[in-house]
Short mmCIF file of C-alpha atoms in Angstrom, two decimals:
data_model
loop_
_atom_site.label_atom_id
_atom_site.label_comp_id
_atom_site.label_asym_id
_atom_site.label_seq_id
_atom_site.Cartn_x
_atom_site.Cartn_y
_atom_site.Cartn_z
CA MET A 1041 27.70 7.85 9.33
CA THR A 1042 27.86 11.59 12.12
CA LYS A 1043 27.59 10.67 15.29
CA GLY A 1044 23.42 12.42 15.81
CA THR A 1045 23.27 9.54 14.47
CA ARG A 1046 24.71 6.64 15.42
CA LYS A 1047 23.73 7.72 19.08
CA THR A 1048 20.31 7.81 17.81
CA LEU A 1049 20.95 4.21 16.52
CA LEU A 1050 21.95 3.48 18.68
CA ALA A 1051 19.82 4.47 21.05
CA ALA A 1052 17.11 2.21 18.65
CA GLY A 1053 19.15 -0.40 18.76
CA LEU A 1054 19.59 -0.71 22.82
CA LEU A 1055 15.34 -0.20 23.00
CA PHE A 1056 15.13 -3.37 20.62
CA SER A 1057 17.75 -4.88 22.87
CA ALA A 1058 15.14 -4.12 25.63
CA ALA A 1059 12.80 -5.29 24.76
CA HIS A 1060 13.85 -8.93 23.71
CA SER A 1061 14.70 -9.06 27.91
CA SER A 1062 10.80 -8.57 28.07
CA VAL A 1063 9.58 -11.09 26.00
CA TRP A 1064 11.88 -13.16 27.80
CA ALA A 1065 10.75 -13.27 31.09
CA ILE A 1066 6.78 -13.27 30.19
CA GLY A 1067 7.00 -15.91 27.51
CA GLY A 1068 9.87 -17.24 27.30
CA VAL A 1069 11.36 -18.96 23.86
CA GLU A 1070 8.23 -18.89 21.90
CA SER A 1071 7.41 -14.62 22.32
CA PHE A 1072 10.08 -13.98 20.53
CA LYS A 1073 8.67 -16.05 16.71
CA ILE A 1074 6.95 -13.66 14.51
CA ASP A 1075 6.60 -16.45 10.76
CA GLN A 1076 4.71 -17.67 12.27
CA PHE A 1077 1.90 -15.66 11.69
CA CYS A 1078 2.95 -16.06 7.58
CA ASP A 1079 1.60 -19.46 7.77
CA MET A 1080 -2.11 -16.64 7.70
CA LYS A 1081 -3.93 -15.63 4.45
CA SER A 1082 -3.07 -12.06 4.23
CA ALA A 1083 -6.20 -10.00 2.59
CA ARG A 1084 -3.02 -7.77 1.69
CA GLN A 1085 0.90 -7.44 1.51
CA THR A 1086 2.44 -4.30 1.25
CA LEU A 1087 7.13 -3.92 -0.82
CA VAL A 1088 8.71 -0.67 0.43
CA TYR A 1089 11.16 0.62 -1.79
CA VAL A 1090 13.40 2.46 -1.01
CA ASP A 1091 15.48 4.88 -4.07
CA ASP A 1092 19.38 4.21 -2.82
CA GLN A 1093 20.99 8.16 -4.42
CA MET A 1094 17.90 9.77 -1.41
CA LEU A 1095 19.60 7.97 1.66
CA VAL A 1096 21.25 11.33 3.23
CA LYS A 1097 24.30 11.11 5.90
CA GLY A 1098 22.11 12.07 9.39
CA GLU A 1099 18.85 11.81 7.74
CA ILE A 1100 16.62 9.29 9.86
CA GLN A 1101 13.39 11.70 8.91
CA TRP A 1102 11.81 9.25 6.54
CA ALA A 1103 12.58 6.13 8.14
CA LYS A 1104 10.89 6.64 11.86
CA GLN A 1105 7.83 8.19 9.44
CA LEU A 1106 7.60 5.27 8.03
CA ILE A 1107 8.04 2.83 10.68
CA ALA A 1108 4.99 4.21 12.67
CA LYS A 1109 2.69 4.90 9.58
CA LEU A 1110 3.37 1.46 8.95
CA SER A 1111 2.66 0.11 11.99
CA ALA A 1112 -0.82 2.04 11.89
CA ASN A 1113 -1.86 0.86 9.36
CA LEU A 1114 -0.76 -2.87 9.18
CA VAL A 1115 -3.68 -5.36 9.19
CA PRO A 1116 -3.29 -8.91 10.89
CA SER A 1117 -0.40 -11.14 9.11
CA GLU A 1118 0.20 -8.43 6.34
CA PRO A 1119 3.46 -9.46 4.57
CA VAL A 1120 5.38 -6.69 3.90
CA THR A 1121 8.62 -6.32 2.01
CA LEU A 1122 10.95 -3.68 2.38
CA VAL A 1123 13.15 -4.01 -1.61
CA LYS A 1124 16.28 -1.12 -2.25
CA LEU A 1125 16.50 0.12 -5.56
CA ALA A 1126 18.81 0.80 -6.59
CA THR A 1127 17.71 3.66 -9.06
CA GLU A 1128 21.59 4.05 -10.84
CA SER A 1129 22.68 0.34 -11.81
CA GLY A 1130 18.25 -0.45 -12.29
CA THR A 1131 18.27 -3.07 -9.82
CA ALA A 1132 16.68 -4.25 -6.65
CA GLN A 1133 17.48 -5.48 -3.90
CA GLU A 1134 14.98 -7.64 -1.44
CA LEU A 1135 16.55 -6.04 2.21
CA TRP A 1136 14.36 -7.94 5.49
CA LYS A 1137 10.32 -9.97 4.46
CA ALA A 1138 8.30 -9.92 7.82
CA CYS A 1139 4.27 -10.90 8.92
CA PHE A 1140 2.66 -7.99 10.75
CA PRO A 1141 2.26 -10.55 14.73
CA ASP A 1142 -1.82 -9.42 14.78
CA TYR A 1143 -4.77 -12.01 14.48
CA PRO A 1144 -8.08 -11.25 13.29
CA PRO A 1145 -11.01 -9.53 15.01
CA GLY A 1146 -11.60 -12.34 18.09
CA GLU A 1147 -8.47 -14.76 18.12
CA LEU A 1148 -7.16 -13.24 20.47
CA ALA A 1149 -10.03 -13.52 23.15
CA LYS A 1150 -10.11 -17.02 22.64
CA LYS A 1151 -6.97 -17.22 23.67
CA GLN A 1152 -6.86 -15.42 26.17
CA GLN A 1153 -9.98 -17.84 27.25
CA ALA A 1154 -8.00 -21.26 26.06
CA GLY A 1155 -5.85 -23.43 28.66
CA GLY A 1156 -6.17 -23.94 31.90
CA TRP A 1157 -5.28 -22.34 35.32
CA LEU A 1158 -1.36 -23.82 35.03
CA ASP A 1159 -1.50 -22.25 31.52
CA LYS A 1160 -2.21 -18.62 32.38
CA ILE A 1161 0.24 -19.19 35.65
CA THR A 1162 2.78 -20.28 33.26
CA LYS A 1163 2.20 -18.85 29.93
CA ALA A 1164 1.78 -14.86 28.92
CA ASP A 1165 -1.35 -13.68 28.21
CA PRO A 1166 -1.76 -13.90 24.88
CA ALA A 1167 -2.40 -9.79 24.91
CA LYS A 1168 1.11 -9.19 25.88
CA GLN A 1169 2.72 -10.86 24.98
CA LEU A 1170 1.52 -9.59 21.25
CA LYS A 1171 2.35 -5.84 21.68
CA GLU A 1172 6.43 -8.03 22.84
CA GLN A 1173 6.15 -9.77 18.87
CA GLN A 1174 4.48 -6.84 17.17
CA ALA A 1175 7.92 -4.31 19.02
CA ILE A 1176 9.85 -7.54 16.91
CA PHE A 1177 8.74 -6.95 14.29
CA ARG A 1178 8.70 -3.01 14.29
CA GLY A 1179 13.15 -4.07 15.62
CA GLN A 1180 13.41 -6.02 12.83
CA MET A 1181 12.46 -3.42 10.41
CA GLY A 1182 14.27 -0.45 11.86
CA GLY A 1183 17.26 -2.48 11.50
CA ALA A 1184 16.85 -3.34 8.35
CA LEU A 1185 16.48 0.49 7.96
CA GLU A 1186 19.40 1.10 10.27
CA LYS A 1187 21.58 -1.63 7.36
CA LEU A 1188 21.04 0.07 4.88
CA LEU A 1189 21.43 3.72 6.05
CA ALA A 1190 24.42 2.89 6.81
CA GLU A 1191 25.30 2.64 2.78
CA SER A 1192 25.07 5.98 2.44
CA ASP A 1193 27.79 8.44 2.89
CA ARG A 1194 25.73 11.08 1.15
CA GLU A 1195 25.96 14.94 1.78
CA PHE A 1196 22.83 15.96 0.15
CA VAL A 1197 20.45 14.72 -2.83
CA GLY A 1198 21.47 16.25 -5.97
CA THR A 1199 20.25 16.24 -9.05
CA PRO A 1200 21.41 12.80 -10.34
CA GLU A 1201 23.31 12.20 -13.41
CA LYS A 1202 21.27 8.69 -13.98
CA LYS A 1203 18.12 7.17 -12.44
CA GLN A 1204 16.57 3.76 -13.78
CA VAL A 1205 13.24 3.61 -11.53
CA VAL A 1206 11.26 2.63 -14.04
CA ARG A 1207 13.93 -0.30 -14.75
CA ALA A 1208 14.83 -1.03 -10.90
CA LEU A 1209 11.02 -1.87 -10.60
CA GLU A 1210 10.73 -3.92 -13.92
CA ASN A 1211 12.97 -5.61 -12.06
CA ASP A 1212 10.85 -6.24 -9.04
CA LEU A 1213 7.94 -7.23 -11.20
CA ALA A 1214 8.12 -10.79 -9.94
CA ARG A 1215 6.72 -9.53 -6.79
CA PHE A 1216 4.24 -8.42 -7.93
CA ASP A 1217 1.76 -11.17 -7.06
CA THR A 1218 -1.91 -11.12 -5.86
CA ARG A 1219 -0.90 -14.97 -4.67
CA ASP A 1220 0.00 -13.31 -1.48
CA GLY A 1221 -3.74 -10.53 -1.08
CA MET A 1222 -3.97 -7.44 -2.63
CA ILE A 1223 -1.16 -5.22 -3.40
CA ARG A 1224 0.42 -2.09 -1.85
CA VAL A 1225 3.53 -0.03 -2.04
CA VAL A 1226 4.88 2.55 -0.83
CA VAL A 1227 7.82 4.33 -2.20
CA TYR A 1228 9.91 6.69 -0.25
CA SER A 1229 11.49 8.47 -4.33
CA ASP A 1230 11.85 11.70 -5.63
CA LEU A 1231 11.18 9.62 -8.17
CA LEU A 1232 12.98 11.93 -11.51
CA GLU A 1233 14.06 9.54 -14.48
CA LYS A 1234 16.67 9.92 -16.33
CA SER A 1235 17.93 6.65 -18.27
CA ASP A 1236 17.60 6.31 -22.05
CA LEU A 1237 14.35 5.27 -21.69
CA ILE A 1238 13.07 8.59 -21.13
CA ASP A 1239 14.14 11.28 -19.25
CA SER A 1240 10.90 12.53 -17.20
CA ALA A 1241 11.75 16.28 -16.64
CA GLY A 1242 9.52 18.20 -19.42
CA ALA A 1243 8.32 14.19 -20.58
CA LYS A 1244 4.02 13.83 -20.38
CA PRO A 1245 2.02 12.21 -19.20
CA GLU A 1246 1.50 10.34 -22.60
CA ASP A 1247 5.14 9.65 -22.92
CA ALA A 1248 4.57 8.24 -19.63
CA ARG A 1249 1.33 5.70 -21.21
CA LYS A 1250 3.18 4.44 -24.61
CA LEU A 1251 6.51 3.67 -22.26
CA ALA A 1252 4.76 1.50 -19.28
CA ASP A 1253 2.88 0.10 -22.30
CA ALA A 1254 5.85 -0.20 -24.45
CA ARG A 1255 7.75 -2.16 -21.54
CA LYS A 1256 4.62 -4.56 -20.98
CA LEU A 1257 4.10 -2.84 -16.60
CA ASN A 1258 2.09 -4.54 -14.80
CA PHE A 1259 1.17 -3.63 -11.57
CA GLN A 1260 -1.67 -6.38 -10.84
CA ASN A 1261 -3.78 -3.17 -9.32
CA ALA A 1262 -1.24 -2.05 -6.50
CA VAL A 1263 -1.36 0.79 -4.46
CA PHE A 1264 1.43 3.46 -4.99
CA HIS A 1265 1.53 5.65 -1.90
CA VAL A 1266 4.80 8.17 -3.09
CA PHE A 1267 6.41 10.36 -0.34
CA GLY A 1268 10.08 11.47 -0.75
CA THR A 1269 9.31 13.96 -3.75
CA GLY A 1270 10.84 17.80 -3.63
CA GLN A 1271 14.03 16.48 -2.35
CA SER A 1272 15.09 18.44 -5.97
CA ASP A 1273 14.48 20.07 -8.37
CA SER A 1274 12.10 19.32 -10.74
CA GLY A 1275 8.20 20.55 -11.79
CA ALA A 1276 6.09 18.75 -8.94
CA ASP A 1277 2.71 18.66 -10.64
CA ASP A 1278 3.86 18.08 -14.18
CA LEU A 1279 5.96 15.21 -12.27
CA LYS A 1280 3.00 13.69 -10.27
CA SER A 1281 1.35 14.07 -13.84
CA PHE A 1282 3.67 11.28 -15.67
CA TRP A 1283 3.98 9.02 -12.92
CA GLU A 1284 -0.28 9.24 -12.39
CA ALA A 1285 -0.55 7.52 -15.57
CA PHE A 1286 2.56 5.63 -15.99
CA PHE A 1287 0.99 3.70 -13.77
CA GLU A 1288 -2.23 4.22 -14.99
CA SER A 1289 -1.15 2.41 -17.96
CA GLY A 1290 0.89 -0.06 -16.16
CA SER A 1291 -2.36 -1.24 -14.54
CA GLY A 1292 -1.46 0.66 -10.67
CA SER A 1293 -2.94 3.60 -9.19
CA LEU A 1294 -0.69 6.28 -7.14
CA ALA A 1295 -3.01 7.69 -4.14
CA ASP A 1296 -0.82 9.92 -3.75
CA PHE A 1297 2.80 11.27 -4.20
CA GLY A 1298 4.50 14.40 -2.24
CA SER A 1299 6.72 14.52 0.77
CA GLU A 1300 5.33 12.54 3.37
CA LEU A 1301 4.03 9.70 3.32
CA VAL A 1302 0.15 9.63 3.37
CA LEU A 1303 -1.02 7.04 5.20
CA SER A 1304 -3.98 5.72 7.33
CA SER A 1305 -3.84 5.97 11.06
CA LYS A 1306 -6.13 3.16 11.12
CA ALA A 1307 -5.74 -0.59 10.00
CA PRO A 1308 -9.06 -2.08 7.34
CA GLY A 1309 -10.92 -4.27 9.65
CA ALA A 1310 -12.94 -5.34 6.60
CA PHE A 1311 -11.87 -6.95 2.80
CA LYS A 1312 -14.33 -7.08 0.32
CA THR A 1313 -15.00 -8.06 -3.24
CA TYR A 1314 -17.39 -6.86 -5.65
CA GLU A 1315 -18.45 -8.10 -9.24
CA VAL A 1316 -19.98 -4.70 -9.71
CA GLU A 1317 -22.53 -4.30 -13.33
CA ILE A 1318 -23.23 -0.69 -14.30
CA ALA A 1319 -25.36 -0.65 -17.47
CA LEU A 1320 -25.51 2.49 -20.32
CA SER A 1321 -28.40 0.87 -21.75
CA LYS A 1322 -30.26 -2.10 -22.31
CA ASP A 1323 -27.41 -3.24 -24.83
CA ASP A 1324 -24.66 -2.41 -23.19
CA VAL A 1325 -23.74 -3.49 -19.84
CA ARG A 1326 -19.93 -2.97 -18.08
CA ARG A 1327 -18.57 -5.16 -15.65
CA GLY A 1328 -15.41 -5.25 -12.99
CA LYS A 1329 -14.56 -5.12 -10.15
CA LEU A 1330 -14.46 -3.59 -6.50
CA LEU A 1331 -11.48 -4.15 -4.07
CA MET A 1332 -13.22 -2.46 -0.60
CA PHE A 1333 -10.38 -1.60 2.16
CA VAL A 1334 -12.34 -0.53 4.54
CA GLU A 1335 -12.25 0.89 8.33
CA GLY A 1336 -14.34 0.78 11.36
CA ASP A 1337 -15.86 3.37 10.62
CA GLY A 1338 -17.33 2.26 7.90
CA LYS A 1339 -15.02 5.47 5.71
CA LEU A 1340 -12.51 2.89 2.61
CA GLN A 1341 -9.88 3.10 2.49
CA ASP A 1342 -7.33 2.09 -0.96
CA SER A 1343 -10.15 0.66 -2.78
CA ILE A 1344 -10.48 -0.02 -6.21
CA LEU A 1345 -13.05 0.51 -8.80
CA THR A 1346 -11.89 -1.53 -12.94
CA VAL A 1347 -14.95 -1.58 -15.25
CA GLY A 1348 -13.20 -3.58 -18.52
CA THR A 1349 -10.01 -4.74 -18.44
CA LYS A 1350 -8.50 -1.41 -18.82
CA GLN A 1351 -11.13 0.82 -17.06
CA ARG A 1352 -9.70 1.24 -12.93
CA SER A 1353 -10.37 4.15 -10.57
CA LEU A 1354 -9.38 5.34 -6.31
CA VAL A 1355 -12.20 5.39 -5.09
CA ASP A 1356 -12.07 9.48 -2.58
CA ASP A 1357 -14.23 9.65 0.00
CA GLY A 1358 -16.82 6.21 0.19
CA GLU A 1359 -18.20 5.29 3.10
CA PHE A 1360 -19.18 1.35 3.72
CA LEU A 1361 -21.93 1.26 6.51
CA CYS A 1362 -23.93 -1.51 7.60
CA GLN A 1363 -27.13 -1.80 10.42
CA GLN A 1364 -28.10 -5.82 10.63
CA LYS A 1365 -28.98 -6.30 7.51
CA SER A 1366 -29.82 -2.91 5.93
CA CYS A 1367 -25.89 -1.45 3.56
CA SER A 1368 -25.10 1.42 2.01
CA LEU A 1369 -21.95 2.40 0.11
CA GLN A 1370 -21.20 5.44 -1.58
CA GLY A 1371 -17.75 7.50 -2.87
CA LYS A 1372 -16.31 9.23 -5.90
CA ALA A 1373 -14.25 7.83 -9.27
CA ARG A 1374 -11.19 9.39 -9.18
CA ASN A 1375 -10.35 8.43 -12.59
CA PRO A 1376 -13.35 8.56 -15.33
CA LEU A 1377 -14.97 4.78 -16.37
CA ILE A 1378 -17.48 4.48 -18.29
CA VAL A 1379 -16.61 8.28 -20.11
CA ALA A 1380 -13.77 9.62 -21.53
CA GLU A 1381 -14.04 13.48 -19.45
CA GLY A 1382 -15.96 13.44 -15.30
CA LYS A 1383 -15.97 12.19 -12.52
CA GLU A 1384 -18.70 9.52 -11.46
CA GLU A 1385 -19.74 9.04 -7.54
CA PHE A 1386 -22.17 7.05 -6.78
CA SER A 1387 -24.72 5.54 -4.18
CA LEU A 1388 -26.12 1.97 -3.68
CA SER A 1389 -28.35 0.39 -0.95
CA GLY A 1390 -29.43 -2.66 -0.06
CA SER A 1391 -28.08 -5.74 1.18
CA PRO A 1392 -23.88 -6.74 2.61
CA ASP A 1393 -23.92 -9.50 0.06
CA GLN A 1394 -26.37 -7.41 -2.75
CA MET A 1395 -26.03 -3.75 -3.91
CA THR A 1396 -28.55 -1.78 -6.27
CA GLY A 1397 -28.07 2.20 -7.06
CA GLU A 1398 -27.27 4.41 -9.46
CA ILE A 1399 -23.69 5.93 -10.86
CA GLN A 1400 -23.35 9.50 -12.57
CA ILE A 1401 -21.44 12.31 -13.43
CA PRO A 1402 -23.14 14.94 -11.51
CA GLY A 1403 -24.06 18.06 -13.72
CA ALA A 1404 -23.48 16.30 -16.66
CA LYS A 1405 -26.20 15.63 -19.15
CA LEU A 1406 -26.45 13.04 -21.85
CA GLY A 1407 -27.21 13.72 -25.70
CA ASP A 1408 -30.77 13.07 -25.06
CA GLY A 1409 -30.54 15.41 -22.41
CA LYS A 1410 -31.14 13.91 -19.52
CA ASP A 1411 -28.92 13.17 -16.42
CA ALA A 1412 -25.59 11.21 -16.84
CA ALA A 1413 -26.99 8.73 -14.59
CA PHE A 1414 -26.78 4.57 -15.11
CA ALA A 1415 -28.03 1.77 -12.85
CA MET A 1416 -25.38 0.20 -11.74
CA SER A 1417 -24.96 -3.14 -8.64
CA ILE A 1418 -22.73 -5.95 -7.40
CA LYS A 1419 -22.63 -8.35 -6.30
CA LEU A 1420 -20.83 -10.42 -3.17
CA SER A 1421 -18.27 -12.40 -5.02
CA LYS A 1422 -17.75 -15.57 -3.63
#
């Protein structure tokens, strides 16, 4: 580790110590505790995978980016797990896990109003205490990343002789458990697979699909955000197509893939699950689910529309708006859901519990010359 890196990490450690001191002064030992936030159910969980062959001595910008962007996008009590992908051996190791300290809307105000005058004098203000607990969360995550960074003496990211990303993820598949909420996955890696299973260089999407099917992978509708790509020589577009096909065949979705981490700067304020029906004809009704994360301004993030057991797509340009009991929902399916080609768009309206409308393929025609548009309805799951 370089002298500059040590200074940076030391500064982070000193800031964390200062945060501890202020916590003690404001709220006593109770303010140190963040474990209680794992007692509350969250709509989502985040798995963070770090490829150990990507770690370079002195390079910490990716870690700072990860902490900053992830912290801004977490929902109350969201479990976050940091896992090292040992891609040479094809194994995975959990390094740290905690739940984000925050309360559902309105809960913090209730805590501030609760208690008598003596509590207001002797106990910490819940809002200030929460900020300190969130600082502890970030400090713990930073400390875990610091330990991981200290393991590497690599001078640069080169082309690996052996890299087993698929096996490392496969060996950690038990972690993809939706009982802890919908799954979001953040991966820091160039994802250059080079193993006896497959070499991603030159491999086709069909090869990726066959591999995922052969390994019987099930990522449980997880949404993957990959950053760190492009640091090694490889065709970026071909590599992205390979992993898109791999994750889709393993019941997952690739949201983004590039050198920078792409996450919304806003945490979703609501999570909704709808039962979906699409009537292709009187006798052909397709059923599925719509899993929506909704920001405060109505924009959707990391939302999934499924049809049947195999067709799934991320929803792009999604928007869910309500005025009292009147709601509208629209979005675009990134992948085909009801036809082999073309990207469907849907527009629905109704109550918060039930909406109807159409899903269509803009510009496409059916065999009888009619527009390729079909009746679609959704009903809130109980």
